[in-house]
Coordinates of C-alpha atoms and ligand atoms in Angstrom, one line a residue:
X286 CA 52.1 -5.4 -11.3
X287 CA 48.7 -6.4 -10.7
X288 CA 47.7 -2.3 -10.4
X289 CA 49.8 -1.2 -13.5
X290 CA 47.4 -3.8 -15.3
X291 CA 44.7 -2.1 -13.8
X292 CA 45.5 1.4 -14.2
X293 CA 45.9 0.3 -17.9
X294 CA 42.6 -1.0 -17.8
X295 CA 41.1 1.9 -16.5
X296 CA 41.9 4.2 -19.7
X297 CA 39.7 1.4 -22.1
X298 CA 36.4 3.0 -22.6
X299 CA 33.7 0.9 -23.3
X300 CA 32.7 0.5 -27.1
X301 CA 30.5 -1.6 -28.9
X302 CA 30.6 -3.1 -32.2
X303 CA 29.0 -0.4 -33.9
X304 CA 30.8 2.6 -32.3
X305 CA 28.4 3.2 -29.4
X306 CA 29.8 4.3 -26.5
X307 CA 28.6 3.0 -23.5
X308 CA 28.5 5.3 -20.5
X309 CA 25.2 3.9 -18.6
X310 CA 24.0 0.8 -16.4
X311 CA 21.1 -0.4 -15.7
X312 CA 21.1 -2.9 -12.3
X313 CA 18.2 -4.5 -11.3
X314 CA 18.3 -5.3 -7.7
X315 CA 15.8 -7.2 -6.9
X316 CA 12.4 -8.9 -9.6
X317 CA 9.9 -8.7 -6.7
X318 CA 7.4 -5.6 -6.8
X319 CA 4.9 -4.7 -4.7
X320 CA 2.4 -4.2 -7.5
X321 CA 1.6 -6.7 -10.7
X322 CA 1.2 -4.1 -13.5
X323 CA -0.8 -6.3 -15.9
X324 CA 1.7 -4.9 -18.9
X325 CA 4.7 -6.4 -16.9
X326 CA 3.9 -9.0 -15.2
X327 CA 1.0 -11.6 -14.8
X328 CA -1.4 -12.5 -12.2
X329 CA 0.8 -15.2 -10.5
X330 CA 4.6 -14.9 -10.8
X331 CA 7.6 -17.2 -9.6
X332 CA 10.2 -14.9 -8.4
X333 CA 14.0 -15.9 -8.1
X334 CA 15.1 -17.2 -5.1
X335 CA 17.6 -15.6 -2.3
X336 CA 20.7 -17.8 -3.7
X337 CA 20.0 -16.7 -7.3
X338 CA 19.9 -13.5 -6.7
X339 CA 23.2 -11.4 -6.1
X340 CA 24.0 -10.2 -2.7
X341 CA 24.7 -6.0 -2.7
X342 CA 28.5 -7.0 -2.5
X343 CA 28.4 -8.8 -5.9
X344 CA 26.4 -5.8 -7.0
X345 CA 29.2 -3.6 -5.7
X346 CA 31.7 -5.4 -7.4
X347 CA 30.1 -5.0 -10.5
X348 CA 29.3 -1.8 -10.4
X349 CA 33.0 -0.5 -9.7
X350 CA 34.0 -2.8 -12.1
X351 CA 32.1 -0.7 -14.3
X352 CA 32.6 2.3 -13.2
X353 CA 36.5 1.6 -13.8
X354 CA 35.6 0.9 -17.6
X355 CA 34.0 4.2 -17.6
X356 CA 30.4 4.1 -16.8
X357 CA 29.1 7.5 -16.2
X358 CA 26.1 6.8 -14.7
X359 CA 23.8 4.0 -12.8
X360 CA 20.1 3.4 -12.5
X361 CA 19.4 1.0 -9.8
X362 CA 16.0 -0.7 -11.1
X363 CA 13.6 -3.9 -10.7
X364 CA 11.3 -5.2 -9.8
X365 CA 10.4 -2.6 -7.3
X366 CA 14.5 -1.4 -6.2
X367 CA 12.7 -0.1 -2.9
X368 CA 11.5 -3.5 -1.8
X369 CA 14.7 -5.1 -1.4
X370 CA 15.9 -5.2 2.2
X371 CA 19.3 -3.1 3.1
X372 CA 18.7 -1.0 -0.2
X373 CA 19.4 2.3 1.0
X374 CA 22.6 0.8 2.5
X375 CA 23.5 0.0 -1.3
X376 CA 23.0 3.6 -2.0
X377 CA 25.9 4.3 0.8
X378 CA 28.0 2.1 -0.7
X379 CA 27.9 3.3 -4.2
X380 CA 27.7 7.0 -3.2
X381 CA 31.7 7.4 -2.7
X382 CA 32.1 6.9 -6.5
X383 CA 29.9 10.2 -7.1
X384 CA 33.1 11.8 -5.2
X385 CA 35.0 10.4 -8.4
X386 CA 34.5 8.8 -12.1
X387 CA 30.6 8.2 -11.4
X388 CA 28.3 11.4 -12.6
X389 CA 24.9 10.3 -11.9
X390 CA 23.3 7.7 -9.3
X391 CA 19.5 7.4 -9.8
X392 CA 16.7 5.1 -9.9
X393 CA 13.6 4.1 -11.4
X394 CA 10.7 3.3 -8.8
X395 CA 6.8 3.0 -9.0
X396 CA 7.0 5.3 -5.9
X397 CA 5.4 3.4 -3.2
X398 CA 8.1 3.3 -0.6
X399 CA 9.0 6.9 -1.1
X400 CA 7.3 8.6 1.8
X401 CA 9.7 6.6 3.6
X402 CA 12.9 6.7 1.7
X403 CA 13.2 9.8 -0.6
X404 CA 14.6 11.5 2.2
X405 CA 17.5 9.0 2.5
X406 CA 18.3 8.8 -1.1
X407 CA 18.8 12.4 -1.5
X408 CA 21.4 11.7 1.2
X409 CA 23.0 9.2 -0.7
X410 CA 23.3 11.5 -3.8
X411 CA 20.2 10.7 -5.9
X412 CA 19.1 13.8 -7.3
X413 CA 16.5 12.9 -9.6
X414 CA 14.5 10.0 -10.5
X415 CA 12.3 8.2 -12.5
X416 CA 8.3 7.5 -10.9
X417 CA 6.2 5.3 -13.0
X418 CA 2.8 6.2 -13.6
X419 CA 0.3 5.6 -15.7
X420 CA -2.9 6.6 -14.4
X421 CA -4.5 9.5 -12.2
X422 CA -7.3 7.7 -11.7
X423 CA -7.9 5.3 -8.5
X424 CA -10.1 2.5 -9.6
X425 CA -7.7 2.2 -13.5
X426 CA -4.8 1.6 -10.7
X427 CA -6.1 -0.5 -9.4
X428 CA -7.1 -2.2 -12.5
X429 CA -3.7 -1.6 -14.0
X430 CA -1.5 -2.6 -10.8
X431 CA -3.6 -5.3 -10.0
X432 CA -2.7 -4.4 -6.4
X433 CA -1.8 -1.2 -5.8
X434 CA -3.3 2.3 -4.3
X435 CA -2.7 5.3 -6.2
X436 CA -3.2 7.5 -2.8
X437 CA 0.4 5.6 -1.1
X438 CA 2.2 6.7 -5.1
X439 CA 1.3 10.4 -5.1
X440 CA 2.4 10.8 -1.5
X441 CA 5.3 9.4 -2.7
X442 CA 5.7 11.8 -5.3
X443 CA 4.7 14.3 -2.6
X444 CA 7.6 12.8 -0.7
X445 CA 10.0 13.3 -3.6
X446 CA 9.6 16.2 -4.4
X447 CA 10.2 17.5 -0.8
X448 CA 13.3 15.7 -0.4
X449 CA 14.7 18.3 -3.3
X450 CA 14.2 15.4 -5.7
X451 CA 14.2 16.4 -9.9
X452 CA 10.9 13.8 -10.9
X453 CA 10.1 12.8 -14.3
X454 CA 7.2 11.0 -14.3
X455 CA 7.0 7.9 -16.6
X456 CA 3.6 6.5 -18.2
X457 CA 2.9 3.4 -20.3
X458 CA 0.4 4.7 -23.0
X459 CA -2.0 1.8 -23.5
X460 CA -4.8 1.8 -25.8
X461 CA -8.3 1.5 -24.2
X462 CA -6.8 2.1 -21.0
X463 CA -5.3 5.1 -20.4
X464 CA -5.2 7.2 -23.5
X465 CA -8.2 9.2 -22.3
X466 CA -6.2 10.5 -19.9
X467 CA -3.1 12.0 -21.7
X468 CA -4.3 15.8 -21.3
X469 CA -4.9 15.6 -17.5
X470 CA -1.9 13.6 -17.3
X471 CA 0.2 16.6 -19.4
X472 CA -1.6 19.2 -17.2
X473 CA -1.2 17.8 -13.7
X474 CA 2.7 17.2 -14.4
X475 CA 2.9 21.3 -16.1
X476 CA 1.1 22.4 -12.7
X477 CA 3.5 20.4 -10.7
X478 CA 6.6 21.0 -12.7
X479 CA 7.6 17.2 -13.5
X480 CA 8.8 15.7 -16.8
X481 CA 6.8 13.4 -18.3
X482 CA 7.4 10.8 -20.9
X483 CA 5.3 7.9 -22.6
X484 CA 6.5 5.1 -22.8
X485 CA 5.0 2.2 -25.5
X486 CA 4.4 -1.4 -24.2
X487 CA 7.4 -4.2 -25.5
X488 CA 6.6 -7.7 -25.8
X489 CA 8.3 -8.4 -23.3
X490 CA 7.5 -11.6 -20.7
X491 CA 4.4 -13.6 -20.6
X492 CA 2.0 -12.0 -19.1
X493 CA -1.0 -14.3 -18.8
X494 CA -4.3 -13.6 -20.1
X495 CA -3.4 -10.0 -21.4
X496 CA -3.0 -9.4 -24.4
X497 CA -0.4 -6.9 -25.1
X498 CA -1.3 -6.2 -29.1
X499 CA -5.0 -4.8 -27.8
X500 CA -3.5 -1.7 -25.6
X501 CA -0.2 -1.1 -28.0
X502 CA -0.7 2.8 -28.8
X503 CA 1.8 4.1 -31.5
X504 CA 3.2 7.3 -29.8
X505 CA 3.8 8.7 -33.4
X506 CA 0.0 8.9 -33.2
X507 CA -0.7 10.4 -29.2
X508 CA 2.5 12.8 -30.2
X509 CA 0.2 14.4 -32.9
X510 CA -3.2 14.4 -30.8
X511 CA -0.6 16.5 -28.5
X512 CA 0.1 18.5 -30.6
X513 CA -3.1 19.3 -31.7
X514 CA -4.3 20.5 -28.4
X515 CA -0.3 21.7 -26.8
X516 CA 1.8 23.6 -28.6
X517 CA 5.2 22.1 -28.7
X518 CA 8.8 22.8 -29.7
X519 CA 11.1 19.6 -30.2
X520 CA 14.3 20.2 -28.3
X521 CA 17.8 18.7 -28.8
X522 CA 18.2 17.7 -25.2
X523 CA 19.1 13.9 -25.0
X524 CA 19.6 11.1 -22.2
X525 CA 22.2 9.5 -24.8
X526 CA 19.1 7.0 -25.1
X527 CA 16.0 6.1 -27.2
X528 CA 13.5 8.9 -25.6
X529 CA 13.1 12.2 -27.7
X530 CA 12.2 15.4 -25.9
X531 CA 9.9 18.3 -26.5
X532 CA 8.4 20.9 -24.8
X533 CA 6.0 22.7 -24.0
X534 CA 5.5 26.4 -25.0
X535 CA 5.4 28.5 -21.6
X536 CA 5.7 25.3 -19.4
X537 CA 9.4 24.2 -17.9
X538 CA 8.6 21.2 -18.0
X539 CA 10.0 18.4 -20.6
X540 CA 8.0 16.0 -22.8
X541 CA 9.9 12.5 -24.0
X542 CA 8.4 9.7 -25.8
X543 CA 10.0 6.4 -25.9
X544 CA 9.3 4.8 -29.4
X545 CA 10.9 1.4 -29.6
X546 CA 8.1 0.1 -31.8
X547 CA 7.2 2.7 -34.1
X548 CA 10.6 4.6 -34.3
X549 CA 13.7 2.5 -33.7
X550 CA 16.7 4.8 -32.3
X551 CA 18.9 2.0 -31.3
X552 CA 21.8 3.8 -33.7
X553 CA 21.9 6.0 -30.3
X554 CA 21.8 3.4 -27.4
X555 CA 24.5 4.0 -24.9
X556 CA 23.5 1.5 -22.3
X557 CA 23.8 -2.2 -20.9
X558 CA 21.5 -4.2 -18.5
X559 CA 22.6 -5.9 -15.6
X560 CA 19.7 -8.3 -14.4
X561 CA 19.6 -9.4 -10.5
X562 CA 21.2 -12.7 -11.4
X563 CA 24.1 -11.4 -12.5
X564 CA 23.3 -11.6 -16.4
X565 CA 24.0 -8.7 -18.5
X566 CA 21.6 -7.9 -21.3
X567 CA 23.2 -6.1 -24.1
X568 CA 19.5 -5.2 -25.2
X569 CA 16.3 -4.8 -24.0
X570 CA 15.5 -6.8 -27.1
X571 CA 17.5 -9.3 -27.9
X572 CA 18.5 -12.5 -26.0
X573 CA 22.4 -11.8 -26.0
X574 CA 23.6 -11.7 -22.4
X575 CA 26.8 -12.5 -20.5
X576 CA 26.5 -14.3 -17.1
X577 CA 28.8 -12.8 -14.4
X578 CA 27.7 -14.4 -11.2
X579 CA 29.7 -17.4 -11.9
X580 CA 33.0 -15.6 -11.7
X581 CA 31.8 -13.5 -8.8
X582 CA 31.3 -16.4 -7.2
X583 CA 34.9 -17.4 -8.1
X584 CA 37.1 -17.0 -5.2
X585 CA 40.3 -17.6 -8.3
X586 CA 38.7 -14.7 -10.7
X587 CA 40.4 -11.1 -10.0
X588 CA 39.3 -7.9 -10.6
X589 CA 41.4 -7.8 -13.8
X590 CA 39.4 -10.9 -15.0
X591 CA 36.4 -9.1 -14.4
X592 CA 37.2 -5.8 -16.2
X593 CA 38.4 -8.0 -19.5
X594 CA 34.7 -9.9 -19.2
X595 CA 33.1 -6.8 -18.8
X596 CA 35.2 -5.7 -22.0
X597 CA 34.7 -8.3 -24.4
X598 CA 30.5 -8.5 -23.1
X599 CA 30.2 -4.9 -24.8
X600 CA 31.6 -6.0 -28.0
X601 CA 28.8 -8.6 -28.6
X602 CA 26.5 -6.0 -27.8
X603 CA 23.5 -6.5 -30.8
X604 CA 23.0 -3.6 -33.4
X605 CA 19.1 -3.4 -32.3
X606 CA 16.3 -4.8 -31.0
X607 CA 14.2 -6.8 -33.0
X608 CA 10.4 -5.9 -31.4
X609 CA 7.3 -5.5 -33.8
X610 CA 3.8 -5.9 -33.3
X611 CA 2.2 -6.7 -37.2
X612 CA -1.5 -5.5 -36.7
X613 CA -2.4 -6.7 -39.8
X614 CA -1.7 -10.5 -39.1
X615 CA -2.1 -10.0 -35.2
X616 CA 1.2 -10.9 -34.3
X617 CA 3.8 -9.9 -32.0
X618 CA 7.2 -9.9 -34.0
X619 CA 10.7 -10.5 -31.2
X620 CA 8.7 -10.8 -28.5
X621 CA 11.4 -11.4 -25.2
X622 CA 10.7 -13.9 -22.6
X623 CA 12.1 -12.5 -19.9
X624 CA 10.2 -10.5 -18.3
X625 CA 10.9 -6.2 -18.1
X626 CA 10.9 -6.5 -14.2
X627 CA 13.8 -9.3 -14.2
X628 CA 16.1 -7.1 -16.9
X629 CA 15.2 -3.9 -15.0
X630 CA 13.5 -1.5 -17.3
Ligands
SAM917 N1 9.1 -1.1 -10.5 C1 9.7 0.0 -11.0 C2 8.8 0.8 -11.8 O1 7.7 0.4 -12.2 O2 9.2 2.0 -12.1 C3 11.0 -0.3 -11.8 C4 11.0 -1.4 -12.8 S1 9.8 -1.3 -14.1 C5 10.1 -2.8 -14.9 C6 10.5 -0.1 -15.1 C7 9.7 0.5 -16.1 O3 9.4 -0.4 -17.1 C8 8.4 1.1 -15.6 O4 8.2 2.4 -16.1 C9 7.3 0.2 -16.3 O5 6.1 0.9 -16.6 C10 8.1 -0.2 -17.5 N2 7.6 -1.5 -18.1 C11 7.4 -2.7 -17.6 N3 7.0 -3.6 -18.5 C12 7.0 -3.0 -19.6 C13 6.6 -3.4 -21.0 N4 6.3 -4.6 -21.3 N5 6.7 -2.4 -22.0 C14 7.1 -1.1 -21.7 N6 7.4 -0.7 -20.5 C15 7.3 -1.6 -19.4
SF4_918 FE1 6.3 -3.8 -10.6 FE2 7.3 -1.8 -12.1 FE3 6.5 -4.1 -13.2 FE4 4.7 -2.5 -12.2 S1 6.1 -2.1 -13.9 S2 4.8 -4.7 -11.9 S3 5.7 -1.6 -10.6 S4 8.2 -3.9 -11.8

């Protein structure tokens, strides 16, 4: 009984509200980094605690639940996804599903533990992943991570890119801060054959004494300083996602921007946030979310219970995000609490 219920299950694809289908999870494993972007996080953080935060079998759970409902693809995420203890041994457990319904494992790192792991994801069947970056420069690294050394990151990408990793680079553009450096940036990544793409700054999270409207850089604007310098051909090619991609003429490499703030493409979204806690985030940019870890902690919920929460959390998913930042009276419109390392970005 119980599997004709779930092979019936299995056929239901997972469709929002507003016809979306939704192919892609985010997980964030972990809200601890190794690094304190000041854009992300401030100075002094309280992180969650061991019992909030769900063990890699919950995770598991989860994910296959997903997977069943017809989720395509998973980006493990953070916090810093490396920095969690056993992490690669989640890898192992997730790979079998690449055998099966699962297309794509990957994850999004600031690169700092890759000289010693890149090597073990590519045995777990990660093929390509995302690197944050948003400076060349030592000292703005510094500045910008708070923490961090930039030498320990490009070894890392060094490290990537040996283990047979596909890299796309991802920068913040921040005004005042790195915008200077967006044609050595485009350059270094032609010369080394990684993707890049810019990324704006979302209110999202309080992050101290920085003030997130001073460094917000429309990407409408830096995507027309590019082109006045690169010459560039706006491609079809999409993630299912809010990034558009261009390239570059002669170069094999691929340009994206992420514009949530000055070009809304939430009409596109095909994905759903799981944070460490269990809580899924319909959208980056709303406060909507479903908590899970209370019936994984359940010993009475079954699977089946968990594919028909799973089910009904996708159709509250929100039409869009809500994010603005109104220059003119020096305001920050939606802004999120939560912060992007706790929803996994
Ligand atoms: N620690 C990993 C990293 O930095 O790649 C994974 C988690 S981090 C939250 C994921 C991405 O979110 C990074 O590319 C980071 O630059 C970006 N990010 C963090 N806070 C952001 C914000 N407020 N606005 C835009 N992007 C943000
Ligand atoms: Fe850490 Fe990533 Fe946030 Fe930077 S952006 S503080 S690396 S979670």
């Amino acid at each position: 009984m119980t599997s004709q219920v779930d092979k019936s299950l299995n056929k239901i694809r997972l469709i929002d509200p507003f016809n979306r289908h939704i192919t892609y999870l985010r997980l964030s494993v972990t809200d601890r980094c190794d690094l304190r972007c000041t854009y992300c996080m401030s100075e002094k953080m309280t992180f969650l605690s061991k019992k909030e935060v769900l063990t890699f079998e919950e995770m598991y759970k989860l994910c296959t639940g997903f997977i069943q409902l017809g989720i395509k693809k998973i980006r493990i995420t953070g916090g810093e996804p490396l920095v969690r203890k056993g992490i690669i041994d989640f890898f192992e457990m997730l790979k079998p599903h690449l055998a099966s319904d699962l297309e794509e494992l990957t994850l999004t790192t600031n690169g700092t533990q890759l000289q010693k792991y890149a090597g073990q994801l590519y045995a777990n069947g990660v093929r390509r992943i995302n690197i944050s970056l948003d400076t060349l420069d030592p000292e703005k690294f510094k500045r910008i991570t708070r923490v961090g050394k930039l030498q320990d990151v490009l070894l890392g990408i060094e490290a990537a890119r040996d283990a047979n990793l596909k890299i796309k680079i991802n920068c913040v553009a921040l005004k005042n801060i790195n915008e200077d450096e967006v044609d050595d940036f485009i350059t270094w990544c032609i010369q080394k054959g990684y993707d890049l793409t810019f990324i704006e700054t979302m209110p999202m999270g309080d992050i101290g004494n920085e003030n997130r409207l001073n460094h917000f850089l429309s990407l409408e604007e830096l995507k027309k300083n590019i082109s006045s310098k690169f010459e560039l051909e706006d491609i079809s090619f999409s993630s299912g996602g809010p990034a558009r991609y261009c390239k570059f003429r002669g170069a094999d490499i691929k340009l994206g921007f992420i514009t949530p703030l000055s070009h809304n493409f939430c009409s596109s979204c095909n994905r759903v946030r799981m944070d460490a806690t269990g809580i899924l985030h319909q959208c980056l940019g709303q406060s909507e979310s479903v908590d899970f870890r209370k019936i994984l902690r359940d010993p009475n919920f079954t699977n089946v219970d968990l594919l028909e929460k799973i089910g009904r959390s996708i159709k509250q998913k929100p039409e869009k995000h809500s994010f603005a930042y109104d220059f003119s009276k020096e305001a920050i419109e939606g802004q999120i609490n939560r912060h992007m390392s706790l929803t996994g970005g």
